[in-house]
Amino acid sequence: MARGTQHRKRRTGPNARVATASVAQPTRKQKAPPSWEDQLFFNRLRRHAKWVFVLLAVFFAAGFVLFGVGSGSTGLNSVLQNMFQGSGSTGANISKLEKATITNPKDPKAWRAYATGLEQKNKLSDATSALSQYIALKPKDASAVEELAGLYLRQATNYENDYAIAQGVYTFQATNPVFLPPATSSLGKAYSAKDALLDPISSAASTVLSSQSSTAFQNLATAEENAVSTYQKLAVLQPNDATTQFRLGQIASQAAQLTSASTNKQVAIKAIRAFLKLSPHDPLAPQAKAALKTLLKK
């Protein structure tokens, strides 16, 4: 990492959705960092396609529509997490922590403890709200702001998976109606598009899956926007931190793919330029330069 920067001191959490600017160690052979393009939404979505279609038949037959993918509770992700975590998981007493925030709503320690407890229970939506309350009371706590951004990125990852699965199942179901006779059979040959009433369940499933896909995409876009705005706050608190600028540039680039607004694109360009100015010889500088060139062409 370039001398004079501050971005050696922190590591990205295991659930972060962006690449980490790391220092190359001469005594250890390190893997090349993931490319900027590999982090972008539509590239990741294409990689999801293979495993999505392998699981389609199993999840759909098990009542996939009933799981509520994209409903706002992270859908299938929550179902699977609850399955593996079990009902007997230990952790903070959420009710007690919540009561403390109600009793002392201006106590930052109470909100911080409540947010941590919610994170431990994987209640990301409630955790972001609680941590936001803490930051409102302690706006200069950079570590809390960075943690909040990480929570939004975790939400985005969940919604991204939901969207990929919902889209895959919708496509699969649309081309392979569950309750229609085989196309090669006599009954199948007699079937036509105007006879949709013969397959009301498939028709209803298509409607639900389409709605879930749209909801998941909107939730994903919102989570990305929240992550961008939170990293912008962190950049204000730490204007000379190259890692923050790099992450902001990457996240804003991701968010720019999801909406037609040019705001995130400009945020990304500004952040990448700031990163390159702060750390021009960083190992990730070539990726940043390539990303900047791509953004300026659009």
Coordinates of C-alpha atoms in Angstrom, one line a residue:
M1 CA 0.0 0.0 0.0
A2 CA 1.3 3.5 -0.7
R3 CA 3.0 5.3 2.1
G4 CA 1.1 8.0 3.9
T5 CA -2.3 6.4 3.7
Q6 CA -4.4 5.1 6.6
H7 CA -6.1 2.2 4.9
R8 CA -3.9 -0.6 6.3
K9 CA -5.6 -0.6 9.7
R10 CA -9.0 -2.1 8.9
R11 CA -10.2 -5.3 7.3
T12 CA -13.4 -5.8 5.5
G13 CA -15.9 -8.1 7.3
P14 CA -16.6 -11.6 6.0
N15 CA -20.0 -10.5 4.5
A16 CA -18.8 -7.4 2.7
R17 CA -19.7 -7.3 -1.0
V18 CA -16.6 -5.3 -2.1
A19 CA -13.0 -6.1 -2.6
T20 CA -10.5 -5.3 0.1
A21 CA -7.4 -3.2 -0.5
S22 CA -4.7 -5.4 1.0
V23 CA -1.0 -5.1 1.3
A24 CA 1.1 -7.5 -0.7
Q25 CA 3.4 -9.5 1.6
P26 CA 6.8 -10.4 0.0
T27 CA 7.0 -13.6 2.1
R28 CA 3.6 -15.0 1.2
K29 CA 2.1 -15.7 -2.2
Q30 CA -1.3 -14.0 -2.4
K31 CA -4.2 -14.5 -4.8
A32 CA -4.9 -11.7 -7.1
P33 CA -7.7 -9.5 -5.7
P34 CA -11.1 -9.9 -7.4
S35 CA -11.5 -7.6 -10.3
W36 CA -13.7 -4.6 -10.2
E37 CA -16.0 -6.2 -12.8
D38 CA -16.4 -9.4 -10.8
Q39 CA -18.1 -7.3 -8.0
L40 CA -20.7 -5.8 -10.3
F41 CA -24.3 -7.0 -10.0
F42 CA -25.1 -8.4 -13.5
N43 CA -21.8 -10.3 -13.6
R44 CA -22.5 -11.9 -10.3
L45 CA -26.1 -12.7 -11.4
R46 CA -24.8 -14.6 -14.4
R47 CA -22.5 -16.7 -12.1
H48 CA -25.6 -17.5 -9.9
A49 CA -27.5 -18.9 -12.9
K50 CA -25.9 -22.3 -12.9
W51 CA -26.6 -23.3 -9.3
V52 CA -30.0 -21.6 -9.4
F53 CA -31.3 -23.9 -12.1
V54 CA -29.9 -27.0 -10.4
L55 CA -32.1 -26.2 -7.4
L56 CA -35.2 -25.0 -9.2
A57 CA -37.1 -28.3 -9.3
V58 CA -36.4 -29.0 -5.6
F59 CA -37.4 -25.6 -4.2
F60 CA -40.4 -25.2 -6.5
A61 CA -41.8 -28.6 -5.7
A62 CA -41.3 -27.9 -2.0
G63 CA -43.6 -24.8 -2.2
F64 CA -41.1 -22.1 -3.2
V65 CA -43.8 -19.6 -3.7
L66 CA -44.8 -19.9 0.0
F67 CA -41.4 -18.9 1.2
G68 CA -42.0 -15.3 0.4
V69 CA -38.9 -14.5 -1.6
G70 CA -38.4 -10.8 -1.9
S71 CA -41.1 -10.0 0.6
G72 CA -38.7 -7.9 2.7
S73 CA -37.6 -10.6 5.2
T74 CA -34.9 -11.9 2.8
G75 CA -37.2 -14.7 1.8
L76 CA -35.4 -18.0 1.1
N77 CA -32.2 -16.8 2.9
S78 CA -34.1 -16.4 6.1
V79 CA -35.7 -19.9 5.7
L80 CA -32.3 -21.5 5.2
Q81 CA -30.7 -19.6 8.0
N82 CA -33.4 -20.5 10.4
M83 CA -33.2 -24.1 9.3
F84 CA -29.4 -24.3 10.1
Q85 CA -29.3 -22.1 13.1
G86 CA -32.2 -23.8 14.9
S87 CA -34.7 -22.4 17.3
G88 CA -32.4 -22.9 20.3
S89 CA -29.7 -20.4 19.4
T90 CA -28.3 -18.4 22.2
G91 CA -27.5 -14.7 22.3
A92 CA -28.5 -11.4 23.7
N93 CA -31.9 -10.9 25.3
I94 CA -33.5 -8.8 22.6
S95 CA -36.6 -7.9 24.7
K96 CA -34.4 -6.6 27.5
L97 CA -32.2 -4.6 25.2
E98 CA -35.2 -3.1 23.4
K99 CA -36.7 -2.1 26.7
A100 CA -33.5 -0.3 27.6
T101 CA -33.9 1.9 24.5
I102 CA -37.5 2.6 25.3
T103 CA -36.6 3.6 28.9
N104 CA -33.6 5.7 27.8
P105 CA -34.1 6.7 24.2
K106 CA -31.2 9.1 24.3
D107 CA -28.7 6.6 25.7
P108 CA -26.3 5.7 22.9
K109 CA -25.0 2.7 24.8
A110 CA -28.5 1.2 24.9
W111 CA -29.0 1.6 21.2
R112 CA -25.5 0.2 20.5
A113 CA -26.2 -2.9 22.6
Y114 CA -29.6 -3.4 21.0
A115 CA -28.2 -3.1 17.5
T116 CA -25.5 -5.7 18.3
G117 CA -28.0 -8.1 19.7
L118 CA -30.2 -7.8 16.6
E119 CA -27.2 -8.4 14.4
Q120 CA -26.4 -11.6 16.4
K121 CA -30.0 -12.7 15.7
N122 CA -29.5 -11.9 12.0
K123 CA -32.4 -9.3 12.2
L124 CA -30.7 -7.0 9.7
S125 CA -33.6 -4.6 9.1
D126 CA -34.1 -4.0 12.8
A127 CA -30.4 -3.8 13.4
T128 CA -29.9 -1.1 10.7
S129 CA -32.7 0.9 12.4
A130 CA -31.2 0.5 15.9
L131 CA -27.7 1.3 14.7
S132 CA -29.0 4.4 12.8
Q133 CA -30.5 5.6 16.1
Y134 CA -27.1 5.2 17.8
I135 CA -25.3 7.1 15.0
A136 CA -27.9 9.9 15.3
L137 CA -26.6 10.3 18.9
K138 CA -23.0 9.6 18.1
P139 CA -22.6 10.9 14.5
K140 CA -18.7 10.9 14.6
D141 CA -18.4 7.3 15.5
A142 CA -16.7 6.2 12.2
S143 CA -16.6 2.5 13.2
A144 CA -20.4 2.5 13.8
V145 CA -21.0 4.2 10.4
E146 CA -18.8 1.6 8.7
E147 CA -20.6 -1.2 10.5
L148 CA -24.0 0.2 9.3
A149 CA -22.7 0.3 5.7
G150 CA -21.7 -3.4 6.2
L151 CA -25.2 -4.2 7.3
Y152 CA -26.7 -2.6 4.3
L153 CA -24.3 -4.6 2.1
R154 CA -25.4 -7.8 3.8
Q155 CA -29.0 -6.9 3.1
A156 CA -28.1 -6.3 -0.5
T157 CA -26.4 -9.7 -0.8
N158 CA -29.6 -11.4 0.6
Y159 CA -31.8 -9.5 -1.8
E160 CA -29.5 -10.2 -4.7
N161 CA -29.7 -13.9 -4.0
D162 CA -33.5 -13.6 -3.7
Y163 CA -33.7 -11.8 -7.0
A164 CA -31.5 -14.4 -8.8
I165 CA -33.6 -17.3 -7.4
A166 CA -37.0 -15.7 -8.1
Q167 CA -35.9 -14.8 -11.6
G168 CA -34.6 -18.3 -12.2
V169 CA -37.8 -20.0 -10.9
Y170 CA -40.0 -17.6 -12.8
T171 CA -38.2 -18.4 -16.0
F172 CA -38.2 -22.1 -15.3
Q173 CA -41.9 -22.1 -14.4
A174 CA -42.9 -20.0 -17.4
T175 CA -41.2 -22.5 -19.8
N176 CA -42.1 -25.6 -17.9
P177 CA -45.7 -25.2 -16.6
V178 CA -46.2 -27.6 -13.7
F179 CA -49.7 -28.8 -14.4
L180 CA -49.8 -29.0 -18.1
P181 CA -49.8 -32.3 -20.0
P182 CA -46.6 -33.1 -22.0
A183 CA -46.4 -31.2 -25.2
T184 CA -45.9 -34.4 -27.2
S185 CA -49.1 -36.0 -25.8
S186 CA -52.5 -35.8 -27.6
L187 CA -53.9 -33.6 -24.8
G188 CA -50.8 -31.4 -24.9
K189 CA -51.1 -30.9 -28.7
A190 CA -54.7 -29.9 -28.2
Y191 CA -53.8 -27.3 -25.6
S192 CA -53.4 -23.7 -26.7
A193 CA -52.6 -20.4 -25.1
K194 CA -56.2 -19.4 -24.8
D195 CA -56.9 -22.4 -22.6
A196 CA -54.9 -20.9 -19.7
L197 CA -57.8 -21.7 -17.3
L198 CA -56.8 -25.4 -17.6
D199 CA -53.7 -24.5 -15.6
P200 CA -54.8 -22.0 -12.9
I201 CA -52.1 -23.0 -10.5
S202 CA -49.2 -22.3 -12.9
S203 CA -50.8 -19.0 -13.9
A204 CA -51.0 -18.0 -10.2
A205 CA -47.5 -19.1 -9.5
S206 CA -46.2 -17.0 -12.4
T207 CA -48.0 -13.9 -11.1
V208 CA -46.6 -14.4 -7.5
L209 CA -43.0 -15.1 -8.7
S210 CA -43.1 -12.1 -11.0
S211 CA -44.2 -9.9 -8.1
Q212 CA -41.5 -11.4 -5.8
S213 CA -38.8 -10.9 -8.4
S214 CA -39.8 -7.2 -8.7
T215 CA -39.9 -6.7 -5.0
A216 CA -36.5 -8.4 -4.4
F217 CA -35.0 -6.1 -7.1
Q218 CA -36.4 -3.0 -5.5
N219 CA -35.2 -4.1 -2.1
L220 CA -31.7 -4.7 -3.6
A221 CA -31.6 -1.3 -5.1
T222 CA -32.7 0.3 -1.9
A223 CA -30.1 -1.5 0.1
E224 CA -27.4 -0.5 -2.3
E225 CA -28.5 3.1 -2.1
N226 CA -28.4 3.0 1.7
A227 CA -24.9 1.5 1.5
V228 CA -23.7 4.3 -0.8
S229 CA -25.1 7.1 1.3
T230 CA -23.6 5.6 4.5
Y231 CA -20.2 5.2 2.9
Q232 CA -20.5 8.9 1.8
K233 CA -20.9 9.8 5.5
L234 CA -17.9 7.7 6.3
A235 CA -15.9 9.4 3.6
V236 CA -16.7 12.8 5.2
L237 CA -15.5 11.5 8.6
Q238 CA -12.3 10.0 7.1
P239 CA -11.6 12.1 4.0
N240 CA -8.0 10.8 3.8
D241 CA -8.7 7.1 4.1
A242 CA -8.0 5.5 0.8
T243 CA -9.9 2.3 1.6
T244 CA -13.1 4.1 2.3
Q245 CA -12.8 5.9 -1.1
F246 CA -12.2 2.7 -2.9
R247 CA -15.2 1.0 -1.3
L248 CA -17.4 4.0 -1.9
G249 CA -16.4 3.9 -5.6
Q250 CA -17.1 0.2 -5.9
I251 CA -20.5 0.3 -4.1
A252 CA -21.6 3.4 -6.1
S253 CA -20.6 1.6 -9.3
Q254 CA -22.8 -1.4 -8.3
A255 CA -25.7 0.9 -7.4
A256 CA -25.4 2.8 -10.7
Q257 CA -26.2 -0.4 -12.6
L258 CA -29.5 -0.8 -10.8
T259 CA -31.0 2.6 -11.6
S260 CA -31.0 5.0 -14.5
A261 CA -30.1 7.9 -12.2
S262 CA -26.6 9.4 -12.9
T263 CA -26.0 10.3 -9.2
N264 CA -24.3 7.1 -8.2
K265 CA -22.1 7.2 -11.3
Q266 CA -20.8 10.6 -10.4
V267 CA -20.3 9.5 -6.8
A268 CA -18.3 6.5 -8.0
I269 CA -16.1 8.7 -10.3
K270 CA -15.4 11.2 -7.6
A271 CA -14.5 8.4 -5.1
I272 CA -12.2 6.5 -7.5
R273 CA -10.4 9.7 -8.3
A274 CA -10.0 10.4 -4.6
F275 CA -8.6 6.9 -4.0
L276 CA -6.1 7.2 -6.8
K277 CA -5.0 10.6 -5.5
L278 CA -4.6 9.2 -2.0
S279 CA -2.9 6.0 -3.0
P280 CA -1.7 6.1 -6.6
H281 CA 0.6 3.1 -6.2
D282 CA -1.8 0.9 -4.4
P283 CA -2.1 -2.7 -5.8
L284 CA -5.7 -2.0 -6.6
A285 CA -4.9 1.2 -8.5
P286 CA -5.0 -0.6 -11.9
Q287 CA -8.5 -1.9 -11.3
A288 CA -9.6 1.5 -10.1
K289 CA -8.2 3.2 -13.2
A290 CA -9.9 0.6 -15.5
A291 CA -13.2 1.1 -13.7
L292 CA -12.8 4.9 -14.0
K293 CA -12.2 4.6 -17.7
T294 CA -15.3 2.5 -18.1
L295 CA -17.5 4.9 -16.1
L296 CA -16.3 7.9 -18.1
K297 CA -17.2 6.2 -21.3
K298 CA -20.8 5.6 -20.3

